[in-house]
Short mmCIF file of C-alpha atoms and ligand atoms in Angstrom, two decimals:
data_model
loop_
_atom_site.label_atom_id
_atom_site.label_comp_id
_atom_site.label_asym_id
_atom_site.label_seq_id
_atom_site.Cartn_x
_atom_site.Cartn_y
_atom_site.Cartn_z
CA MET L 26 98.99 -68.14 -16.33
CA ASN L 27 98.71 -65.59 -19.10
CA GLN L 28 102.17 -64.22 -19.62
CA GLU L 29 101.38 -62.39 -22.82
CA LYS L 30 102.78 -58.86 -23.09
CA THR L 31 101.24 -56.07 -25.06
CA ALA L 32 103.32 -53.47 -26.89
CA LEU L 33 104.19 -51.73 -30.10
CA PHE L 34 107.92 -51.90 -30.85
CA THR L 35 109.35 -49.21 -33.08
CA ILE L 36 112.83 -50.18 -34.17
CA PHE L 37 114.93 -47.32 -35.50
CA GLY L 38 117.66 -48.91 -37.61
CA GLY L 39 115.31 -51.72 -38.61
CA THR L 40 117.44 -52.61 -41.64
CA GLY L 41 120.68 -52.74 -39.65
CA ASP L 42 122.96 -55.48 -38.43
CA LEU L 43 121.85 -55.46 -34.80
CA ALA L 44 118.18 -55.65 -35.70
CA LYS L 45 118.75 -58.58 -38.03
CA ARG L 46 121.23 -60.55 -35.95
CA LYS L 47 119.80 -60.00 -32.49
CA LEU L 48 116.48 -58.21 -32.26
CA TYR L 49 114.28 -60.14 -34.67
CA PRO L 50 115.47 -63.57 -33.47
CA SER L 51 114.98 -62.46 -29.85
CA LEU L 52 111.46 -61.22 -30.53
CA TYR L 53 110.76 -64.52 -32.21
CA ARG L 54 111.97 -66.52 -29.20
CA LEU L 55 109.65 -64.45 -27.01
CA TYR L 56 106.85 -65.19 -29.45
CA LYS L 57 107.54 -68.90 -29.34
CA LYS L 58 107.47 -68.87 -25.55
CA GLY L 59 104.14 -67.06 -25.49
CA PHE L 60 105.36 -63.70 -24.15
CA LEU L 61 104.32 -62.17 -27.44
CA LYS L 62 101.17 -63.49 -29.07
CA GLU L 63 98.38 -61.52 -30.67
CA HIS L 64 98.84 -58.13 -29.05
CA PHE L 65 102.11 -56.94 -30.42
CA ALA L 66 103.34 -55.24 -33.55
CA VAL L 67 106.72 -54.07 -34.80
CA ILE L 68 107.49 -51.08 -36.97
CA GLY L 69 110.92 -51.21 -38.57
CA THR L 70 112.22 -47.91 -39.82
CA ALA L 71 115.31 -46.76 -41.72
CA ARG L 72 115.97 -44.76 -44.86
CA ARG L 73 115.85 -47.64 -47.31
CA GLU L 74 112.62 -47.86 -49.29
CA TRP L 75 111.40 -51.31 -48.37
CA THR L 76 107.86 -52.63 -48.64
CA ASN L 77 106.11 -54.48 -45.83
CA ASP L 78 106.41 -57.70 -47.82
CA TYR L 79 110.11 -57.32 -48.36
CA TYR L 80 110.64 -56.43 -44.71
CA ARG L 81 108.74 -59.54 -43.62
CA GLU L 82 110.87 -61.67 -45.93
CA ILE L 83 113.99 -60.27 -44.25
CA VAL L 84 112.54 -60.93 -40.80
CA MET L 85 111.69 -64.50 -41.79
CA GLU L 86 115.21 -65.00 -43.10
CA THR L 87 116.65 -63.98 -39.71
CA ILE L 88 114.58 -66.60 -37.87
CA LYS L 89 114.78 -69.44 -40.35
CA ASP L 90 116.89 -71.60 -38.04
CA LEU L 91 114.55 -71.06 -35.10
CA ALA L 92 111.11 -71.49 -36.62
CA ASP L 93 109.43 -74.90 -36.55
CA SER L 94 107.40 -74.20 -39.67
CA THR L 95 107.05 -71.60 -42.42
CA GLU L 96 103.48 -71.13 -41.30
CA GLU L 97 104.56 -70.16 -37.80
CA ALA L 98 107.27 -67.82 -39.14
CA THR L 99 104.80 -66.19 -41.55
CA LYS L 100 102.31 -65.61 -38.75
CA PHE L 101 105.00 -64.00 -36.62
CA ALA L 102 106.26 -61.84 -39.49
CA SER L 103 102.73 -60.62 -40.26
CA HIS L 104 103.04 -58.43 -37.15
CA PHE L 105 105.93 -56.51 -38.78
CA TYR L 106 105.49 -53.24 -40.70
CA TYR L 107 108.04 -51.14 -42.47
CA GLN L 108 108.12 -47.36 -42.66
CA ALA L 109 110.86 -45.62 -44.65
CA HIS L 110 112.01 -42.78 -42.49
CA ASN L 111 114.93 -40.42 -42.20
CA VAL L 112 115.25 -39.63 -38.53
CA THR L 113 116.25 -36.06 -39.25
CA ASP L 114 113.08 -35.37 -41.25
CA THR L 115 110.25 -34.02 -39.07
CA GLU L 116 107.51 -34.94 -41.53
CA HIS L 117 108.33 -38.62 -41.29
CA TYR L 118 107.37 -38.64 -37.64
CA SER L 119 103.76 -37.73 -38.46
CA GLU L 120 103.62 -40.75 -40.77
CA LEU L 121 105.10 -42.86 -38.03
CA LYS L 122 102.53 -41.55 -35.60
CA GLU L 123 99.70 -42.37 -37.95
CA LEU L 124 100.95 -45.92 -38.46
CA SER L 125 101.46 -46.35 -34.71
CA THR L 126 97.89 -45.31 -33.96
CA LYS L 127 96.56 -47.62 -36.65
CA LEU L 128 98.51 -50.60 -35.32
CA ASP L 129 97.56 -49.74 -31.77
CA GLU L 130 93.91 -50.10 -32.73
CA LYS L 131 94.39 -53.14 -34.92
CA TYR L 132 96.29 -55.16 -32.30
CA GLN L 133 94.80 -53.50 -29.18
CA LEU L 134 98.18 -52.44 -27.87
CA GLU L 135 96.87 -50.27 -25.01
CA ASN L 136 99.17 -47.42 -26.09
CA ASN L 137 102.20 -49.32 -24.83
CA ARG L 138 105.25 -48.26 -26.76
CA ILE L 139 108.82 -49.47 -26.84
CA TYR L 140 111.20 -47.41 -28.93
CA TYR L 141 114.37 -49.28 -29.74
CA LEU L 142 117.19 -47.09 -31.05
CA ALA L 143 119.33 -49.60 -32.93
CA MET L 144 121.41 -47.03 -34.73
CA SER L 145 124.25 -44.61 -34.25
CA PRO L 146 124.08 -42.68 -30.95
CA ASN L 147 124.60 -39.47 -32.97
CA PHE L 148 120.89 -39.69 -33.74
CA PHE L 149 119.57 -40.50 -30.25
CA GLY L 150 118.97 -36.86 -29.31
CA THR L 151 117.24 -36.04 -32.62
CA ILE L 152 114.97 -39.07 -32.39
CA THR L 153 113.88 -38.55 -28.78
CA GLU L 154 113.31 -34.85 -29.37
CA HIS L 155 111.04 -35.62 -32.34
CA LEU L 156 109.20 -38.39 -30.52
CA LYS L 157 108.14 -35.86 -27.94
CA ALA L 158 107.56 -32.90 -30.24
CA GLU L 159 105.50 -34.94 -32.72
CA GLU L 160 103.54 -36.50 -29.86
CA LEU L 161 104.50 -40.10 -30.41
CA ILE L 162 104.82 -40.55 -26.68
CA THR L 163 101.42 -41.67 -25.45
CA ASN L 164 99.65 -40.33 -22.40
CA ASP L 165 98.32 -43.61 -21.18
CA GLY L 166 100.12 -46.93 -21.57
CA PHE L 167 103.85 -47.18 -21.05
CA ASN L 168 106.57 -45.51 -23.10
CA ARG L 169 110.01 -47.05 -22.87
CA LEU L 170 113.20 -46.24 -24.71
CA ILE L 171 115.92 -48.83 -25.30
CA ILE L 172 119.27 -47.47 -26.38
CA GLU L 173 122.46 -49.13 -27.46
CA LYS L 174 126.02 -48.41 -26.54
CA PRO L 175 128.18 -46.41 -26.84
CA PHE L 176 126.64 -43.84 -24.52
CA GLY L 177 128.93 -40.92 -25.31
CA HIS L 178 132.70 -41.08 -25.76
CA ASP L 179 133.57 -39.37 -22.48
CA TYR L 180 131.74 -37.92 -19.49
CA GLU L 181 131.01 -34.60 -21.15
CA SER L 182 129.52 -36.04 -24.34
CA ALA L 183 127.56 -38.61 -22.33
CA ALA L 184 126.12 -35.85 -20.13
CA ILE L 185 125.04 -33.85 -23.19
CA LEU L 186 123.44 -36.93 -24.72
CA ASN L 187 121.73 -37.72 -21.45
CA ASP L 188 120.30 -34.21 -21.16
CA GLN L 189 118.93 -34.50 -24.69
CA ILE L 190 117.23 -37.80 -24.00
CA ARG L 191 115.98 -36.77 -20.58
CA ALA L 192 114.21 -33.79 -22.15
CA SER L 193 111.75 -36.36 -23.57
CA PHE L 194 111.98 -39.46 -21.36
CA HIS L 195 112.24 -39.88 -17.58
CA GLU L 196 115.15 -41.89 -16.24
CA ASN L 197 112.77 -44.72 -15.31
CA GLN L 198 111.64 -44.95 -18.97
CA ILE L 199 115.20 -45.28 -20.29
CA TYR L 200 116.72 -48.74 -20.73
CA ARG L 201 120.43 -48.45 -21.54
CA ILE L 202 121.55 -51.78 -22.92
CA ASP L 203 124.72 -53.43 -21.74
CA HIS L 204 124.21 -56.86 -23.22
CA TYR L 205 126.69 -58.33 -20.74
CA LEU L 206 124.08 -57.77 -18.04
CA GLY L 207 121.73 -60.07 -19.92
CA LYS L 208 124.15 -62.99 -19.72
CA GLU L 209 123.10 -65.91 -17.59
CA MET L 210 126.31 -66.18 -15.57
CA ILE L 211 126.59 -62.44 -14.96
CA GLN L 212 123.14 -62.61 -13.40
CA ASN L 213 124.43 -65.63 -11.49
CA ILE L 214 127.03 -63.52 -9.66
CA SER L 215 124.27 -62.49 -7.24
CA ALA L 216 123.33 -66.13 -6.65
CA VAL L 217 126.94 -67.15 -6.01
CA ARG L 218 127.31 -64.35 -3.51
CA PHE L 219 123.95 -64.10 -1.82
CA ALA L 220 122.79 -67.72 -1.86
CA ASN L 221 126.01 -69.29 -0.55
CA ALA L 222 127.09 -68.48 2.98
CA ILE L 223 130.57 -69.96 2.45
CA PHE L 224 131.31 -67.36 -0.18
CA GLU L 225 129.52 -64.30 1.14
CA SER L 226 131.11 -64.69 4.57
CA MET L 227 134.53 -64.57 2.89
CA TRP L 228 133.67 -61.93 0.30
CA ASN L 229 135.95 -59.20 1.63
CA ASN L 230 139.53 -58.03 2.08
CA ARG L 231 140.19 -60.36 5.00
CA TYR L 232 139.90 -63.46 2.84
CA ILE L 233 140.25 -62.39 -0.78
CA ASP L 234 143.70 -61.65 -2.17
CA ASN L 235 142.70 -60.37 -5.58
CA ILE L 236 139.99 -60.66 -8.20
CA GLN L 237 140.67 -61.05 -11.91
CA ILE L 238 138.24 -60.33 -14.71
CA THR L 239 139.16 -61.31 -18.27
CA LEU L 240 137.09 -60.58 -21.38
CA SER L 241 139.14 -62.10 -24.14
CA GLU L 242 138.33 -62.09 -27.84
CA SER L 243 140.17 -64.22 -30.35
CA ILE L 244 139.02 -62.26 -33.39
CA GLY L 245 140.30 -58.87 -34.50
CA VAL L 246 138.26 -55.81 -35.40
CA GLU L 247 137.12 -57.38 -38.69
CA GLU L 248 134.93 -54.90 -40.57
CA ARG L 249 134.44 -52.64 -37.53
CA GLY L 250 137.81 -50.89 -37.95
CA GLY L 251 136.23 -47.48 -38.62
CA TYR L 252 134.20 -47.55 -35.41
CA TYR L 253 137.01 -49.08 -33.37
CA GLU L 254 139.44 -46.34 -34.36
CA THR L 255 137.23 -43.84 -32.52
CA SER L 256 136.71 -46.10 -29.56
CA GLY L 257 139.52 -48.48 -28.56
CA ALA L 258 139.30 -51.20 -25.93
CA LEU L 259 139.08 -48.83 -22.96
CA ARG L 260 135.88 -47.18 -24.17
CA ASP L 261 134.50 -50.22 -25.94
CA MET L 262 134.82 -52.72 -23.08
CA VAL L 263 136.09 -51.22 -19.82
CA GLN L 264 133.77 -48.23 -19.42
CA ASN L 265 130.69 -50.41 -19.70
CA HIS L 266 130.94 -54.21 -19.46
CA ILE L 267 133.96 -54.54 -17.19
CA LEU L 268 132.99 -51.83 -14.72
CA GLN L 269 129.49 -53.31 -14.57
CA VAL L 270 130.99 -56.69 -13.64
CA VAL L 271 133.21 -54.99 -11.04
CA SER L 272 130.18 -53.31 -9.49
CA LEU L 273 128.25 -56.60 -9.27
CA LEU L 274 131.19 -58.32 -7.61
CA ALA L 275 131.90 -55.47 -5.23
CA MET L 276 128.46 -54.19 -4.21
CA GLU L 277 126.99 -54.69 -0.75
CA PRO L 278 124.05 -57.09 -0.46
CA PRO L 279 120.92 -55.23 -1.56
CA ILE L 280 117.88 -55.17 0.72
CA GLU L 281 115.99 -57.05 -1.99
CA LEU L 282 116.86 -58.33 -5.45
CA LYS L 283 114.84 -55.51 -7.03
CA ASP L 284 116.04 -53.02 -9.60
CA GLU L 285 116.19 -49.88 -7.41
CA GLU L 286 117.83 -51.73 -4.53
CA ILE L 287 120.49 -53.39 -6.67
CA ARG L 288 121.15 -50.20 -8.56
CA GLU L 289 121.67 -48.25 -5.37
CA GLU L 290 124.33 -50.73 -4.24
CA LYS L 291 126.02 -50.83 -7.64
CA ILE L 292 126.24 -47.06 -7.75
CA LYS L 293 127.77 -47.00 -4.26
CA ALA L 294 130.36 -49.57 -5.34
CA LEU L 295 131.22 -47.55 -8.44
CA ARG L 296 131.53 -44.40 -6.37
CA SER L 297 134.10 -46.21 -4.23
CA VAL L 298 136.26 -47.05 -7.26
CA ARG L 299 139.41 -44.98 -6.94
CA ILE L 300 139.73 -42.35 -9.64
CA PHE L 301 143.43 -42.03 -10.37
CA LYS L 302 145.45 -38.87 -10.59
CA PRO L 303 146.84 -38.46 -14.14
CA GLU L 304 150.39 -39.22 -12.96
CA GLU L 305 149.23 -42.48 -11.32
CA VAL L 306 147.69 -43.96 -14.46
CA ARG L 307 150.89 -45.63 -15.70
CA HIS L 308 151.17 -47.59 -12.43
CA TYR L 309 147.64 -48.97 -12.70
CA PHE L 310 146.78 -49.31 -16.37
CA VAL L 311 148.61 -50.62 -19.45
CA ARG L 312 147.54 -50.88 -23.07
CA GLY L 313 148.43 -52.83 -26.16
CA GLN L 314 147.79 -53.24 -29.86
CA TYR L 315 148.05 -56.48 -31.80
CA GLY L 316 150.65 -56.96 -34.46
CA ALA L 317 150.74 -59.48 -37.26
CA SER L 318 151.74 -63.06 -36.64
CA THR L 319 151.81 -66.41 -38.35
CA VAL L 320 150.03 -69.24 -36.62
CA HIS L 321 150.07 -72.72 -38.23
CA ASP L 322 151.35 -71.19 -41.48
CA GLU L 323 148.43 -68.80 -41.56
CA LYS L 324 149.16 -65.10 -41.48
CA SER L 325 147.09 -63.07 -39.08
CA LEU L 326 146.87 -59.35 -39.81
CA GLY L 327 148.12 -56.74 -37.41
CA TYR L 328 145.62 -54.08 -36.29
CA ARG L 329 147.29 -51.40 -38.42
CA GLU L 330 146.77 -53.54 -41.53
CA GLU L 331 143.03 -53.98 -40.95
CA GLN L 332 140.37 -52.32 -43.11
CA ASN L 333 139.60 -48.66 -42.28
CA VAL L 334 142.44 -48.47 -39.75
CA ASP L 335 145.13 -45.79 -39.83
CA PRO L 336 148.48 -47.50 -40.67
CA ALA L 337 150.03 -45.50 -37.80
CA SER L 338 147.06 -45.97 -35.46
CA GLN L 339 147.58 -45.51 -31.74
CA THR L 340 144.26 -47.10 -30.84
CA GLU L 341 144.56 -49.74 -28.13
CA THR L 342 143.13 -53.18 -28.80
CA PHE L 343 144.13 -54.42 -25.34
CA VAL L 344 143.81 -53.00 -21.84
CA ALA L 345 144.87 -54.41 -18.49
CA GLY L 346 144.44 -52.55 -15.28
CA LYS L 347 144.25 -52.63 -11.53
CA VAL L 348 141.05 -51.20 -10.12
CA MET L 349 141.04 -50.28 -6.44
CA ILE L 350 137.87 -49.94 -4.40
CA ASP L 351 138.30 -47.68 -1.43
CA ASN L 352 135.72 -48.90 1.02
CA PHE L 353 135.75 -51.05 4.16
CA ARG L 354 135.01 -54.29 2.34
CA TRP L 355 137.59 -53.96 -0.42
CA ALA L 356 140.39 -51.66 0.77
CA GLY L 357 143.68 -53.17 -0.42
CA VAL L 358 142.21 -55.82 -2.75
CA PRO L 359 143.18 -55.32 -6.38
CA PHE L 360 140.58 -56.06 -9.04
CA TYR L 361 142.71 -56.85 -12.08
CA ILE L 362 140.90 -56.46 -15.35
CA ARG L 363 141.96 -57.47 -18.84
CA THR L 364 140.38 -57.32 -22.25
CA GLY L 365 141.69 -57.51 -25.76
CA LYS L 366 141.30 -58.58 -29.33
CA LYS L 367 143.16 -61.32 -31.20
CA LEU L 368 144.06 -63.04 -27.96
CA ARG L 369 144.85 -66.72 -27.70
CA GLU L 370 141.41 -67.88 -26.70
CA LYS L 371 137.92 -66.43 -26.67
CA GLY L 372 136.35 -66.38 -23.26
CA THR L 373 135.08 -64.38 -20.34
CA GLN L 374 135.85 -65.46 -16.83
CA ILE L 375 136.18 -64.13 -13.31
CA ASN L 376 138.78 -65.59 -10.96
CA ILE L 377 138.44 -64.89 -7.26
CA GLN L 378 141.69 -65.75 -5.54
CA PHE L 379 141.44 -66.33 -1.79
CA LYS L 380 144.20 -65.63 0.69
CA GLY L 381 146.54 -68.46 1.61
CA MET L 382 147.06 -70.28 4.90
CA PRO L 383 149.21 -68.59 7.56
CA LEU L 384 151.63 -71.54 7.36
CA ASN L 385 152.03 -74.32 4.84
CA LEU L 386 152.21 -77.43 7.04
CA PHE L 387 152.71 -79.51 3.93
CA SER L 388 156.06 -78.00 3.05
CA GLU L 389 159.24 -78.74 4.95
CA ASP L 390 160.05 -75.18 5.91
CA HIS L 391 156.38 -74.26 6.32
CA THR L 392 156.95 -71.08 4.35
CA THR L 393 156.62 -72.18 0.72
CA PRO L 394 153.13 -70.93 -0.07
CA GLN L 395 150.43 -73.33 -1.06
CA GLU L 396 148.49 -72.86 -4.28
CA PRO L 397 145.61 -70.48 -3.58
CA ASN L 398 141.96 -71.44 -3.53
CA VAL L 399 140.38 -69.89 -6.59
CA LEU L 400 136.71 -69.63 -7.40
CA THR L 401 136.19 -69.20 -11.14
CA ILE L 402 132.96 -68.04 -12.71
CA TYR L 403 132.87 -68.90 -16.41
CA ILE L 404 130.68 -66.45 -18.30
CA GLN L 405 131.19 -67.42 -21.94
CA PRO L 406 131.45 -69.43 -24.10
CA THR L 407 131.45 -71.99 -21.29
CA GLU L 408 128.99 -71.27 -18.48
CA GLY L 409 129.73 -72.61 -15.02
CA PHE L 410 131.96 -72.51 -11.94
CA SER L 411 135.08 -74.17 -10.65
CA LEU L 412 136.75 -74.15 -7.28
CA GLN L 413 140.44 -74.90 -6.96
CA LEU L 414 141.32 -76.74 -3.75
CA ASN L 415 144.39 -78.44 -2.31
CA SER L 416 144.06 -82.08 -1.52
CA LYS L 417 146.40 -84.77 -0.23
CA LYS L 418 148.14 -86.70 -2.93
CA ILE L 419 147.22 -90.36 -2.68
CA GLY L 420 150.01 -92.54 -1.29
CA GLN L 421 152.81 -92.23 1.24
CA GLY L 422 153.84 -88.84 2.59
CA LEU L 423 151.95 -85.60 2.95
CA GLU L 424 152.26 -83.99 -0.40
CA THR L 425 149.35 -81.97 -1.70
CA GLU L 426 147.99 -81.67 -5.18
CA LEU L 427 145.49 -79.40 -6.84
CA LEU L 428 141.92 -80.48 -7.26
CA ASN L 429 139.35 -78.66 -9.35
CA LEU L 430 135.67 -78.96 -8.48
CA LYS L 431 133.88 -78.03 -11.67
CA HIS L 432 130.34 -77.47 -12.75
CA LYS L 433 129.78 -76.58 -16.34
CA ASN L 434 126.34 -76.08 -17.79
CA SER L 435 125.81 -78.69 -20.48
CA ALA L 436 125.91 -77.54 -24.08
CA GLU L 437 122.17 -78.23 -24.20
CA THR L 438 121.41 -76.11 -21.13
CA SER L 439 123.55 -73.27 -22.48
CA ALA L 440 121.93 -73.52 -25.91
CA ASN L 441 118.47 -73.41 -24.34
CA SER L 442 119.22 -70.58 -21.95
CA PRO L 443 117.69 -67.38 -23.24
CA GLU L 444 119.93 -65.18 -25.30
CA ALA L 445 120.99 -61.89 -23.63
CA TYR L 446 118.86 -59.72 -25.94
CA GLU L 447 115.84 -61.92 -25.44
CA LYS L 448 116.11 -61.58 -21.66
CA LEU L 449 116.65 -57.84 -21.83
CA ILE L 450 113.72 -57.19 -24.16
CA LEU L 451 111.49 -59.22 -21.85
CA ASP L 452 112.80 -57.28 -18.84
CA CYS L 453 111.88 -54.07 -20.64
CA LEU L 454 108.40 -55.39 -21.43
CA ASN L 455 108.06 -56.14 -17.71
CA GLY L 456 109.33 -52.69 -16.73
CA ASP L 457 112.27 -54.25 -14.87
CA SER L 458 115.45 -52.21 -15.27
CA THR L 459 117.73 -54.33 -13.02
CA ASN L 460 119.89 -55.42 -15.93
CA PHE L 461 120.19 -52.02 -17.58
CA THR L 462 122.54 -49.20 -16.66
CA HIS L 463 121.36 -46.12 -14.85
CA TRP L 464 122.73 -42.72 -15.78
CA ASP L 465 124.56 -42.45 -12.44
CA GLU L 466 126.48 -45.64 -13.25
CA VAL L 467 127.33 -44.43 -16.74
CA ALA L 468 128.49 -41.06 -15.39
CA GLN L 469 130.68 -42.59 -12.70
CA SER L 470 132.24 -45.05 -15.15
CA TRP L 471 133.13 -42.28 -17.57
CA LYS L 472 134.77 -40.25 -14.81
CA PHE L 473 137.01 -43.23 -14.04
CA VAL L 474 137.86 -43.95 -17.68
CA ASP L 475 138.36 -40.31 -18.75
CA VAL L 476 141.42 -39.83 -16.54
CA ILE L 477 143.07 -42.88 -18.08
CA ARG L 478 142.23 -41.81 -21.61
CA GLN L 479 143.54 -38.28 -21.04
CA ALA L 480 146.80 -39.54 -19.53
CA TRP L 481 147.28 -41.95 -22.44
CA ASN L 482 146.57 -39.25 -25.01
CA LYS L 483 149.63 -37.37 -23.76
CA GLU L 484 152.01 -40.24 -24.58
CA THR L 485 152.87 -42.09 -27.77
CA PRO L 486 152.68 -45.81 -27.16
CA GLU L 487 155.07 -48.24 -28.77
CA PHE L 488 152.60 -50.16 -30.85
CA PRO L 489 152.15 -52.90 -31.91
CA ASN L 490 153.30 -54.61 -28.73
CA TYR L 491 151.72 -58.05 -28.75
CA PRO L 492 151.46 -60.66 -31.47
CA SER L 493 148.04 -61.91 -32.53
CA GLY L 494 147.32 -65.15 -30.74
CA SER L 495 149.14 -64.27 -27.51
CA MET L 496 147.54 -63.21 -24.21
CA GLY L 497 148.53 -59.57 -24.63
CA PRO L 498 151.67 -57.50 -24.06
CA VAL L 499 154.37 -58.28 -21.50
CA CYS L 500 153.40 -55.18 -19.49
CA SER L 501 150.10 -56.91 -18.67
CA ASP L 502 151.92 -59.74 -16.89
CA GLN L 503 154.26 -57.27 -15.22
CA LEU L 504 151.31 -55.35 -13.79
CA LEU L 505 150.49 -58.36 -11.60
CA GLU L 506 154.05 -59.56 -11.06
CA LYS L 507 154.98 -56.36 -9.27
CA ASP L 508 152.24 -57.15 -6.72
CA GLY L 509 153.38 -60.78 -6.42
CA PHE L 510 150.49 -62.19 -8.49
CA LYS L 511 150.00 -63.68 -11.92
CA TRP L 512 147.06 -64.05 -14.29
CA PHE L 513 145.25 -67.16 -13.19
CA TRP L 514 143.77 -67.82 -16.62
CA ASN L 515 146.60 -68.42 -19.00
CA PRO L 516 145.28 -70.49 -21.90
CA THR L 517 147.87 -72.39 -23.87
CA GLY L 518 145.69 -72.52 -26.95
CA GLU L 519 145.53 -76.32 -26.95
P1 LIG I 618 124.17 -50.60 -38.78
O1 LIG I 618 124.12 -51.98 -39.30
O2 LIG I 618 125.07 -49.62 -39.43
O3 LIG I 618 122.68 -50.04 -38.83
C1 LIG I 618 122.39 -48.68 -38.75
C2 LIG I 618 120.94 -48.49 -39.08
O4 LIG I 618 120.62 -47.11 -39.04
C3 LIG I 618 120.54 -48.99 -40.45
O5 LIG I 618 119.30 -49.63 -40.35
C4 LIG I 618 120.43 -47.70 -41.27
O6 LIG I 618 119.54 -47.95 -42.30
C5 LIG I 618 119.88 -46.76 -40.21
N1 LIG I 618 120.12 -45.33 -40.47
C6 LIG I 618 121.31 -44.71 -40.65
N2 LIG I 618 121.13 -43.39 -40.83
C7 LIG I 618 119.79 -43.18 -40.76
C8 LIG I 618 118.97 -42.03 -40.84
N3 LIG I 618 119.47 -40.80 -41.05
N4 LIG I 618 117.64 -42.17 -40.70
C9 LIG I 618 117.10 -43.39 -40.48
N5 LIG I 618 117.82 -44.52 -40.39
C10 LIG I 618 119.15 -44.41 -40.53
O7 LIG I 618 124.50 -50.57 -37.23
P2 LIG I 618 124.30 -51.73 -36.14
O8 LIG I 618 125.51 -52.59 -36.14
O9 LIG I 618 122.99 -52.37 -36.33
O10 LIG I 618 124.36 -50.90 -34.78
C11 LIG I 618 123.28 -50.12 -34.31
C12 LIG I 618 123.59 -49.64 -32.90
O11 LIG I 618 123.77 -50.76 -32.07
C13 LIG I 618 124.89 -48.82 -32.77
O12 LIG I 618 124.71 -47.90 -31.74
C14 LIG I 618 125.92 -49.87 -32.34
O13 LIG I 618 126.99 -49.29 -31.63
C15 LIG I 618 125.05 -50.71 -31.45
N6 LIG I 618 125.53 -52.08 -31.26
C16 LIG I 618 125.55 -52.95 -32.32
C17 LIG I 618 125.97 -54.25 -32.14
C18 LIG I 618 125.96 -55.25 -33.26
O14 LIG I 618 126.18 -56.44 -32.97
N7 LIG I 618 125.72 -54.86 -34.49
C19 LIG I 618 126.37 -54.68 -30.86
C20 LIG I 618 126.34 -53.76 -29.80
C21 LIG I 618 125.90 -52.47 -30.02
P3 LIG I 618 119.48 -47.14 -43.70
O15 LIG I 618 120.84 -47.14 -44.26
O16 LIG I 618 118.48 -47.93 -44.51
O17 LIG I 618 118.97 -45.81 -43.35
#
C-alpha cells in the first residue's frame, strides 16, 4: 500500500529549539517509515541569515542518532530549504510565496501546505494574516495550520488570538498541538474504557470513589524561568494537558472513534466541569512553589533563585485541585489533579480508585475498610497499567494482602513507539484532528482556569512552601485528607 503523503511544510521558527529537538527528528522518522518520500519539502524560516547548506547541516545534526547512514540523512536533508524571514515584514512573504511555488512544482506537492508555527504565540495573528493577504494559502490542495501552546493566557486573550487566526483559516484547518494527546497511553485511555466491558460498566459514580491525575516533573524551570514567570503551573499544565486528560476520562462513549464524534463528547464533558465561584476556589485548589533543599549533599535551587525569576516571585510551580463534573455519570466523584516541578519523581499517571465493599468480611468487626481496587494507567516514563486487588494471604486464617497485576510496555516497545510529535504530524498530514484541541475545548478550559487565577491573584501566597524533592506542599495532602482520601501515588524516591 502506498502510504506516501504529499505536502510542503513551512516551519516558522525553523532555527528554534522545538524545531531542532522535535520537528526535524519527527519528520525524519516519518521519512524512514515511508510516509514522506519524494513528494515533500520543508521551508525553514526565521530571522537568522542561514544558507540552505548550513540549514541542512543543522537538520542532519538533529537526526544523527536516528539515521542509518550519512547518505540517507543527506537525501532527507536535501528536501529542506531555508528562507530568512522576519514575520512582521510583508515583503518577505512574497519571497516565501515564490519559493513555495517553486518547490511545489519541483516536488509535485499538489498545493498541499502545512504551516507550522513553532514560535511565540505573539506572532500567530501576524503570520496568519499575512499568509492570507499575500496569497500563500492555496485554492486547491489542503492548507493546514499547526500551532503550539500557549493559546492565550486567559479566555479573553485566547478569544482575540482565535479571532485573528480564524480570519484566515477555518476551524477544521487549525491543528492546536497539545503534545500530551500524542502520547501512546493517553490514546490508550479510549481502549481501556471502550474495549473492556469490566471497566466501562463500572466507569461511573456508583463504582468509582475518586480519580487522581498526577503530572510530576523532577526538574525545575531550568532556563525557561522568563517564560514560566508569566505562566505558572496552572496555565502551563492544568489549562491544557490536565483538562484534556480529564475530558478523555470523563466523556461519554462516542458514536465512533472519529475526530468529530470524540470532540463532541470531550466538549460536553468539559462543559460539565464545575466552574467555581471565586470564594470557593480555596476549598478546591491549592498552589505551591519549590524552595531550596539539599539532597545527598547536593544543593538544589529554590524557584526564586533560578535564572530570570523574580526573587520575590509569587508564581506557582505546583498546583493540586479537585475538579467536579456535574453530570449524571460523575456527580459526586472528585477528580483530583496534581502537577509540579522539582517533585520527588518524574512521572505521569492516572489512578482510578474504585469504591470498597459494603462490609469487610476479612476483618473481625467487618467495618475496617479493605484496601481499594485501583486501576493505574502509567503514561510516562513507564507505559502500562496495573490493577490493585485484594487476595487471600497464603496460609492459615483469612487475612488478605494486596496484589498488583501489572503490565508494563517493555523498554524496547516504548522506545519503538512513535514519538508524540511524529504521531501528531502524521495525523495532520492525514487530516485527522482527533488528537488536537478544538477552540471550544480551549475556551471552556480557560473559563475554568480563569476563576482560579483571578481568586489567587487577590491573595499573597506564603511561598516557597515545599522543598525541592518532595511531593509538593502539605496543603496538597490536606486537600484529599479532608475528603477521607490520600494520594495513591506517593513515590519514596528509592
Ligand atoms: P525558540 O527556541 O525561542 O524559537 C523561536 C523561533 O522564532 C526561533 O527560530 C527564532 O529565530 C524565531 N523568531 C523569533 N522572532 C522572529 C521574527 N520576528 N521573525 C521570524 N522568526 C522569529 O522557541 P521554541 O522553544 O522553539 O518554542 C516555539 C514555540 O513552541 C513556542 O510557542 C513555545 O511555547 C512552544 N513550545 C516549545 C516547546 C519546546 O520544547 N521548545 C514545547 C512546547 C511548546 P530567529 O531568532 O533566527 O529569528
